[in-house]
Amino acid sequence: MSDFLALAQAVYKGDIKGVKALTQNLIDSGAAADDIINKGLLGGMDIIAPKFKAGEMFVPEVLRSAKALGGGMELLQPLLGGDAAGKQAATFVIGTVVGDLHDIGKNLVRLILESAAFKVIDLGVDVPVQKFIDAIKEHKPQFLGLTALLTTTMMAIKETIDAIEAAGLRDSVKILIGGAPISQEFADEVKADAYCADAIAAKEIATQMLA
Ligand code: B12
């Protein structure tokens, strides 16, 4: 079994110690951080997603896997630095919309943005609309990132953007949205500034917008 596959299996099994040890081994052997994330850590999520959908894996097990994945990401954080894309000290407020508890993708976006020197303010999960508005007023960010993973919470993205508009704050911030059910079409519909398919796209799009 390749080391990446072993790491993916450890994420799937929710083996936190194993994930940390295998991540560290890959780092020590000189593997690229992107590969460790994509082939290893997210490889584990690729095993989990169909099993969860089929009812072969349940919430507590997936949460354990998510925690294990987070343990690997922590070890990678110091390695992700390098390009100072956000050296202008751009502020990026991010959060998962109200009703939605998924945060693995959001946390990955945060990690990649921080590694590119963005200042990230993470409002967490299940974030009420007003909390986003308060954060825009308080932190005056250049960017706001909204995540939704459920088709039922996608509309909370629209509600959040509409409320920001109604509060007269829409022009002050670029809004980037993401999450598995989100598409470019949806982003156009809700008048977001950009749809990002993954964390690297989030970094690249935000960096381009700064330029
Ligand atoms: C892990 C997981 C969970 C975990 C979440 C743990 C956690 N801490 O996040 C737990 C077990 C808690 C969970 C619960 C539920 N889940 Co769930 N979950 C998943 C699963 C398997 C993986 C999601 C994931 O983390 N993917 C990996 C990350 C890295 O990918 P990502 O989130 O897409 O993020 C990337 C991009 O989208 C993008 N991105 C993401 N966010 C953002 C934000 C910005 C600003 C930008 C720029 C980019 C960006 O960048 C990321 C990195 O590249 C998905 C399956 C799937 N196919 O997505 C189901 C899934 C999303 N869940 C689903 C369901 C139904 C539920 C529950 C309702 C189940 C239940 N019966 O209780 C609950 C809902 C809880 C709630 N209120 O939110 C369904 C949704 C179906 C639908 N049509 O709405 C899915 C699709 C599973 C399925 N049935 O196929 N879930």
Short mmCIF file of C-alpha atoms and ligand atoms in Angstrom, two decimals:
data_model
loop_
_atom_site.label_atom_id
_atom_site.label_comp_id
_atom_site.label_asym_id
_atom_site.label_seq_id
_atom_site.Cartn_x
_atom_site.Cartn_y
_atom_site.Cartn_z
CA MET A 1 0.00 0.00 0.00
CA SER A 2 1.36 3.45 -0.85
CA ASP A 3 2.00 5.85 2.02
CA PHE A 4 -0.73 8.14 0.69
CA LEU A 5 -3.24 5.30 0.62
CA ALA A 6 -2.23 4.29 4.15
CA LEU A 7 -2.88 7.88 5.26
CA ALA A 8 -6.27 7.91 3.50
CA GLN A 9 -7.16 4.64 5.25
CA ALA A 10 -6.13 6.05 8.63
CA VAL A 11 -8.41 9.09 8.06
CA TYR A 12 -11.23 6.74 7.09
CA LYS A 13 -10.70 4.70 10.25
CA GLY A 14 -10.55 7.85 12.39
CA ASP A 15 -7.14 6.77 13.67
CA ILE A 16 -5.86 10.12 14.96
CA LYS A 17 -2.47 8.83 16.12
CA GLY A 18 -1.98 6.98 12.84
CA VAL A 19 -2.91 10.03 10.77
CA LYS A 20 -0.41 12.18 12.64
CA ALA A 21 2.37 9.60 12.38
CA LEU A 22 1.77 8.92 8.67
CA THR A 23 1.50 12.63 7.87
CA GLN A 24 4.78 13.25 9.71
CA ASN A 25 6.46 10.36 7.86
CA LEU A 26 5.37 11.78 4.52
CA ILE A 27 6.61 15.24 5.51
CA ASP A 28 9.94 13.76 6.61
CA SER A 29 10.27 11.82 3.36
CA GLY A 30 9.91 15.08 1.42
CA ALA A 31 6.41 14.57 -0.01
CA ALA A 32 4.73 17.78 -1.24
CA ALA A 33 2.16 19.27 1.15
CA ASP A 34 -0.40 19.47 -1.68
CA ASP A 35 -0.03 15.75 -2.32
CA ILE A 36 -0.33 14.91 1.37
CA ILE A 37 -3.57 16.90 1.48
CA ASN A 38 -5.09 15.76 -1.81
CA LYS A 39 -3.97 12.14 -2.07
CA GLY A 40 -3.74 11.38 1.63
CA LEU A 41 -6.06 13.39 3.88
CA LEU A 42 -8.79 14.14 1.32
CA GLY A 43 -8.29 10.66 -0.11
CA GLY A 44 -9.76 9.52 3.20
CA MET A 45 -12.81 11.74 2.65
CA ASP A 46 -13.24 10.16 -0.78
CA ILE A 47 -13.54 6.76 0.90
CA ILE A 48 -15.95 8.12 3.50
CA ALA A 49 -18.36 10.10 1.27
CA PRO A 50 -19.96 7.15 -0.58
CA LYS A 51 -20.10 5.04 2.61
CA PHE A 52 -21.82 7.86 4.50
CA LYS A 53 -24.25 8.32 1.66
CA ALA A 54 -25.02 4.61 1.59
CA GLY A 55 -25.64 4.54 5.35
CA GLU A 56 -22.60 2.34 5.95
CA MET A 57 -20.93 5.01 8.09
CA PHE A 58 -22.57 7.16 10.72
CA VAL A 59 -22.16 10.68 12.10
CA PRO A 60 -19.92 9.83 15.12
CA GLU A 61 -17.53 7.85 12.91
CA VAL A 62 -17.34 10.62 10.32
CA LEU A 63 -16.72 13.17 13.07
CA ARG A 64 -13.85 11.06 14.33
CA SER A 65 -12.42 10.95 10.81
CA ALA A 66 -12.83 14.72 10.54
CA LYS A 67 -10.88 15.13 13.78
CA ALA A 68 -8.15 12.83 12.53
CA LEU A 69 -7.95 14.79 9.27
CA GLY A 70 -7.62 18.00 11.30
CA GLY A 71 -4.69 16.48 13.20
CA GLY A 72 -2.88 15.94 9.90
CA MET A 73 -3.69 19.43 8.66
CA GLU A 74 -2.20 20.96 11.81
CA LEU A 75 1.13 19.31 11.07
CA LEU A 76 1.05 20.62 7.51
CA GLN A 77 0.24 24.21 8.37
CA PRO A 78 3.85 25.36 8.94
CA LEU A 79 4.85 23.84 5.59
CA LEU A 80 2.26 25.60 3.54
CA GLY A 81 3.86 29.04 3.84
CA GLY A 82 6.07 30.32 1.10
CA ASP A 83 4.32 32.65 -1.28
CA ALA A 84 3.26 35.83 0.44
CA ALA A 85 0.20 36.31 -1.75
CA GLY A 86 -1.71 38.19 0.91
CA LYS A 87 1.26 40.27 2.06
CA GLN A 88 -0.98 43.30 1.74
CA ALA A 89 -2.48 41.90 4.96
CA ALA A 90 -5.88 41.38 3.41
CA THR A 91 -8.49 40.25 5.89
CA PHE A 92 -10.74 37.30 5.07
CA VAL A 93 -13.77 36.56 7.24
CA ILE A 94 -15.03 33.01 6.74
CA GLY A 95 -17.84 30.88 8.12
CA THR A 96 -20.32 28.08 7.48
CA VAL A 97 -23.84 29.43 7.03
CA VAL A 98 -26.65 29.02 9.54
CA GLY A 99 -28.04 25.50 9.86
CA ASP A 100 -24.90 23.87 8.48
CA LEU A 101 -22.28 22.15 10.62
CA HIS A 102 -19.80 21.06 7.93
CA ASP A 103 -16.40 22.65 8.38
CA ILE A 104 -13.70 20.42 6.90
CA GLY A 105 -13.64 22.31 3.60
CA LYS A 106 -13.85 25.69 5.32
CA ASN A 107 -10.96 24.78 7.61
CA LEU A 108 -8.90 23.74 4.61
CA VAL A 109 -9.64 27.05 2.88
CA ARG A 110 -8.61 28.86 6.08
CA LEU A 111 -5.36 26.89 6.26
CA ILE A 112 -4.44 27.61 2.64
CA LEU A 113 -5.31 31.31 2.97
CA GLU A 114 -3.32 31.66 6.19
CA SER A 115 -0.39 29.99 4.51
CA ALA A 116 -0.60 32.69 1.83
CA ALA A 117 -0.44 35.37 4.57
CA PHE A 118 -4.10 36.34 4.59
CA LYS A 119 -5.44 37.30 8.01
CA VAL A 120 -8.37 34.92 8.46
CA ILE A 121 -11.18 35.47 10.95
CA ASP A 122 -13.09 32.21 11.29
CA LEU A 123 -16.63 32.59 12.61
CA GLY A 124 -17.09 28.81 12.82
CA VAL A 125 -20.16 26.82 11.80
CA ASP A 126 -23.91 27.48 11.91
CA VAL A 127 -23.25 31.22 11.70
CA PRO A 128 -26.36 33.42 11.88
CA VAL A 129 -26.69 36.15 9.24
CA GLN A 130 -26.31 38.93 11.81
CA LYS A 131 -22.97 37.55 12.97
CA PHE A 132 -21.57 37.92 9.44
CA ILE A 133 -22.85 41.49 9.31
CA ASP A 134 -21.34 42.32 12.69
CA ALA A 135 -18.01 40.81 11.61
CA ILE A 136 -17.95 42.91 8.42
CA LYS A 137 -18.58 46.05 10.48
CA GLU A 138 -15.97 45.12 13.07
CA HIS A 139 -13.13 43.77 10.92
CA LYS A 140 -13.72 45.61 7.62
CA PRO A 141 -12.49 42.60 5.63
CA GLN A 142 -11.67 42.72 1.92
CA PHE A 143 -13.18 39.23 1.60
CA LEU A 144 -16.03 37.20 3.01
CA GLY A 145 -16.14 33.43 2.46
CA LEU A 146 -19.39 31.50 2.88
CA THR A 147 -19.62 27.71 2.98
CA ALA A 148 -22.67 25.44 2.61
CA LEU A 149 -22.62 21.67 2.18
CA LEU A 150 -26.33 20.92 2.28
CA THR A 151 -28.82 21.69 -0.45
CA THR A 152 -31.10 22.86 2.36
CA THR A 153 -28.58 25.43 3.64
CA MET A 154 -27.51 26.75 0.23
CA MET A 155 -30.31 29.29 0.42
CA ALA A 156 -28.78 30.66 3.63
CA ILE A 157 -25.95 31.88 1.41
CA LYS A 158 -28.47 33.91 -0.55
CA GLU A 159 -30.12 35.18 2.63
CA THR A 160 -26.73 36.20 4.04
CA ILE A 161 -25.72 38.05 0.87
CA ASP A 162 -29.12 39.77 0.65
CA ALA A 163 -28.87 40.90 4.28
CA ILE A 164 -25.36 42.26 3.70
CA GLU A 165 -26.75 44.20 0.75
CA ALA A 166 -29.67 45.50 2.82
CA ALA A 167 -27.23 46.62 5.51
CA GLY A 168 -25.45 48.72 2.87
CA LEU A 169 -22.23 46.73 3.19
CA ARG A 170 -22.24 44.77 -0.08
CA ASP A 171 -19.81 47.05 -1.95
CA SER A 172 -17.25 46.95 0.85
CA VAL A 173 -16.48 43.25 0.55
CA LYS A 174 -15.83 40.62 -2.12
CA ILE A 175 -17.89 37.51 -1.40
CA LEU A 176 -16.46 34.10 -2.29
CA ILE A 177 -18.61 31.01 -1.88
CA GLY A 178 -17.95 27.28 -1.89
CA GLY A 179 -19.02 23.84 -0.75
CA ALA A 180 -19.98 20.65 -2.55
CA PRO A 181 -23.46 21.69 -3.82
CA ILE A 182 -22.35 25.17 -4.94
CA SER A 183 -21.78 25.96 -8.62
CA GLN A 184 -20.84 28.94 -10.76
CA GLU A 185 -24.47 29.15 -11.81
CA PHE A 186 -25.61 29.39 -8.19
CA ALA A 187 -22.92 32.00 -7.46
CA ASP A 188 -24.23 34.12 -10.35
CA GLU A 189 -27.79 33.70 -9.14
CA VAL A 190 -27.04 34.92 -5.60
CA LYS A 191 -24.68 37.64 -6.88
CA ALA A 192 -21.56 36.33 -5.14
CA ASP A 193 -18.29 37.71 -6.53
CA ALA A 194 -16.83 34.26 -7.12
CA TYR A 195 -17.40 30.54 -6.80
CA CYS A 196 -14.36 28.53 -5.69
CA ALA A 197 -14.27 24.82 -6.42
CA ASP A 198 -11.48 24.19 -3.93
CA ALA A 199 -9.14 25.80 -1.44
CA ILE A 200 -6.40 26.49 -3.98
CA ALA A 201 -8.92 28.27 -6.22
CA ALA A 202 -9.99 30.36 -3.20
CA LYS A 203 -6.41 31.50 -2.68
CA GLU A 204 -5.82 32.18 -6.37
CA ILE A 205 -9.06 34.07 -6.91
CA ALA A 206 -8.62 36.19 -3.78
CA THR A 207 -5.03 36.97 -4.76
CA GLN A 208 -6.12 38.01 -8.27
CA MET A 209 -8.82 40.24 -6.81
CA LEU A 210 -6.23 41.97 -4.62
CA ALA A 211 -3.95 42.67 -7.56
C1 B12 B 1 -17.93 14.92 6.57
C2 B12 B 1 -19.41 15.03 6.33
C3 B12 B 1 -20.24 15.25 7.44
C4 B12 B 1 -19.71 15.45 8.85
C5 B12 B 1 -19.18 16.90 8.99
C6 B12 B 1 -17.97 16.99 9.89
C7 B12 B 1 -17.31 18.34 9.79
N1 B12 B 1 -16.68 18.71 10.88
O1 B12 B 1 -17.37 19.02 8.78
C8 B12 B 1 -20.97 15.16 9.72
C9 B12 B 1 -20.97 13.71 10.10
C10 B12 B 1 -21.11 16.01 10.99
C11 B12 B 1 -22.07 15.43 8.72
C12 B12 B 1 -23.37 15.69 9.08
C13 B12 B 1 -24.42 15.78 8.18
N2 B12 B 1 -24.36 15.56 6.85
CO1 B12 B 1 -22.68 15.48 5.87
N3 B12 B 1 -21.23 15.02 4.78
C14 B12 B 1 -19.95 14.91 5.02
C15 B12 B 1 -19.22 14.46 3.73
C16 B12 B 1 -19.02 12.95 3.82
C17 B12 B 1 -17.89 15.08 3.41
C18 B12 B 1 -17.85 16.62 3.39
C19 B12 B 1 -16.42 17.08 3.41
O2 B12 B 1 -15.89 17.44 4.44
N4 B12 B 1 -15.73 17.01 2.25
C20 B12 B 1 -14.32 17.34 2.14
C21 B12 B 1 -14.12 18.83 1.97
C22 B12 B 1 -12.62 19.16 1.86
O3 B12 B 1 -14.76 19.22 0.76
P1 B12 B 1 -15.74 20.47 0.67
O4 B12 B 1 -16.45 20.66 1.94
O5 B12 B 1 -16.53 20.35 -0.58
O6 B12 B 1 -14.76 21.72 0.55
C23 B12 B 1 -13.95 22.04 -0.57
C24 B12 B 1 -14.67 22.90 -1.63
O7 B12 B 1 -16.05 22.72 -1.67
C25 B12 B 1 -14.23 24.30 -1.33
N5 B12 B 1 -14.95 25.08 -0.33
C26 B12 B 1 -15.67 24.64 0.70
N6 B12 B 1 -16.09 25.66 1.43
C27 B12 B 1 -15.63 26.76 0.89
C28 B12 B 1 -15.79 28.10 1.27
C29 B12 B 1 -15.22 29.09 0.56
C30 B12 B 1 -15.36 30.50 1.01
C31 B12 B 1 -14.49 28.77 -0.59
C32 B12 B 1 -13.90 29.86 -1.33
C33 B12 B 1 -14.32 27.43 -0.98
C34 B12 B 1 -14.90 26.43 -0.25
O8 B12 B 1 -12.92 24.13 -0.85
C35 B12 B 1 -12.87 22.96 -0.04
C36 B12 B 1 -11.48 22.40 -0.06
O9 B12 B 1 -11.01 22.12 -1.34
C37 B12 B 1 -20.27 14.88 2.65
C38 B12 B 1 -20.19 14.13 1.33
C39 B12 B 1 -19.76 15.00 0.17
N7 B12 B 1 -19.74 14.39 -0.98
O10 B12 B 1 -19.47 16.17 0.28
C40 B12 B 1 -21.59 14.69 3.41
C41 B12 B 1 -22.84 15.46 3.00
C42 B12 B 1 -22.50 16.90 2.66
N8 B12 B 1 -23.64 15.41 4.22
C43 B12 B 1 -24.91 15.23 4.00
C44 B12 B 1 -25.91 15.13 4.99
C45 B12 B 1 -27.28 14.78 4.52
C46 B12 B 1 -25.62 15.35 6.35
C47 B12 B 1 -26.60 15.30 7.52
C48 B12 B 1 -27.97 15.93 7.27
C49 B12 B 1 -26.72 13.82 7.94
C50 B12 B 1 -27.67 13.53 9.06
N9 B12 B 1 -28.64 12.74 8.72
O11 B12 B 1 -27.51 13.99 10.16
C51 B12 B 1 -25.82 16.04 8.62
C52 B12 B 1 -26.11 17.55 8.61
C53 B12 B 1 -25.51 18.29 9.74
C54 B12 B 1 -25.63 19.78 9.52
N10 B12 B 1 -26.67 20.40 10.04
O12 B12 B 1 -24.78 20.36 8.87
C55 B12 B 1 -25.19 15.13 2.50
C56 B12 B 1 -25.85 16.38 1.92
C57 B12 B 1 -26.92 16.03 0.93
C58 B12 B 1 -27.62 17.22 0.43
N11 B12 B 1 -28.05 17.11 -0.80
O13 B12 B 1 -27.82 18.23 1.04
C59 B12 B 1 -23.79 14.77 1.93
C60 B12 B 1 -23.54 15.25 0.49
C61 B12 B 1 -23.67 13.22 2.03
C62 B12 B 1 -24.60 12.51 1.10
N12 B12 B 1 -25.77 12.15 1.51
O14 B12 B 1 -24.26 12.23 -0.02
N13 B12 B 1 -21.61 15.33 7.43
#
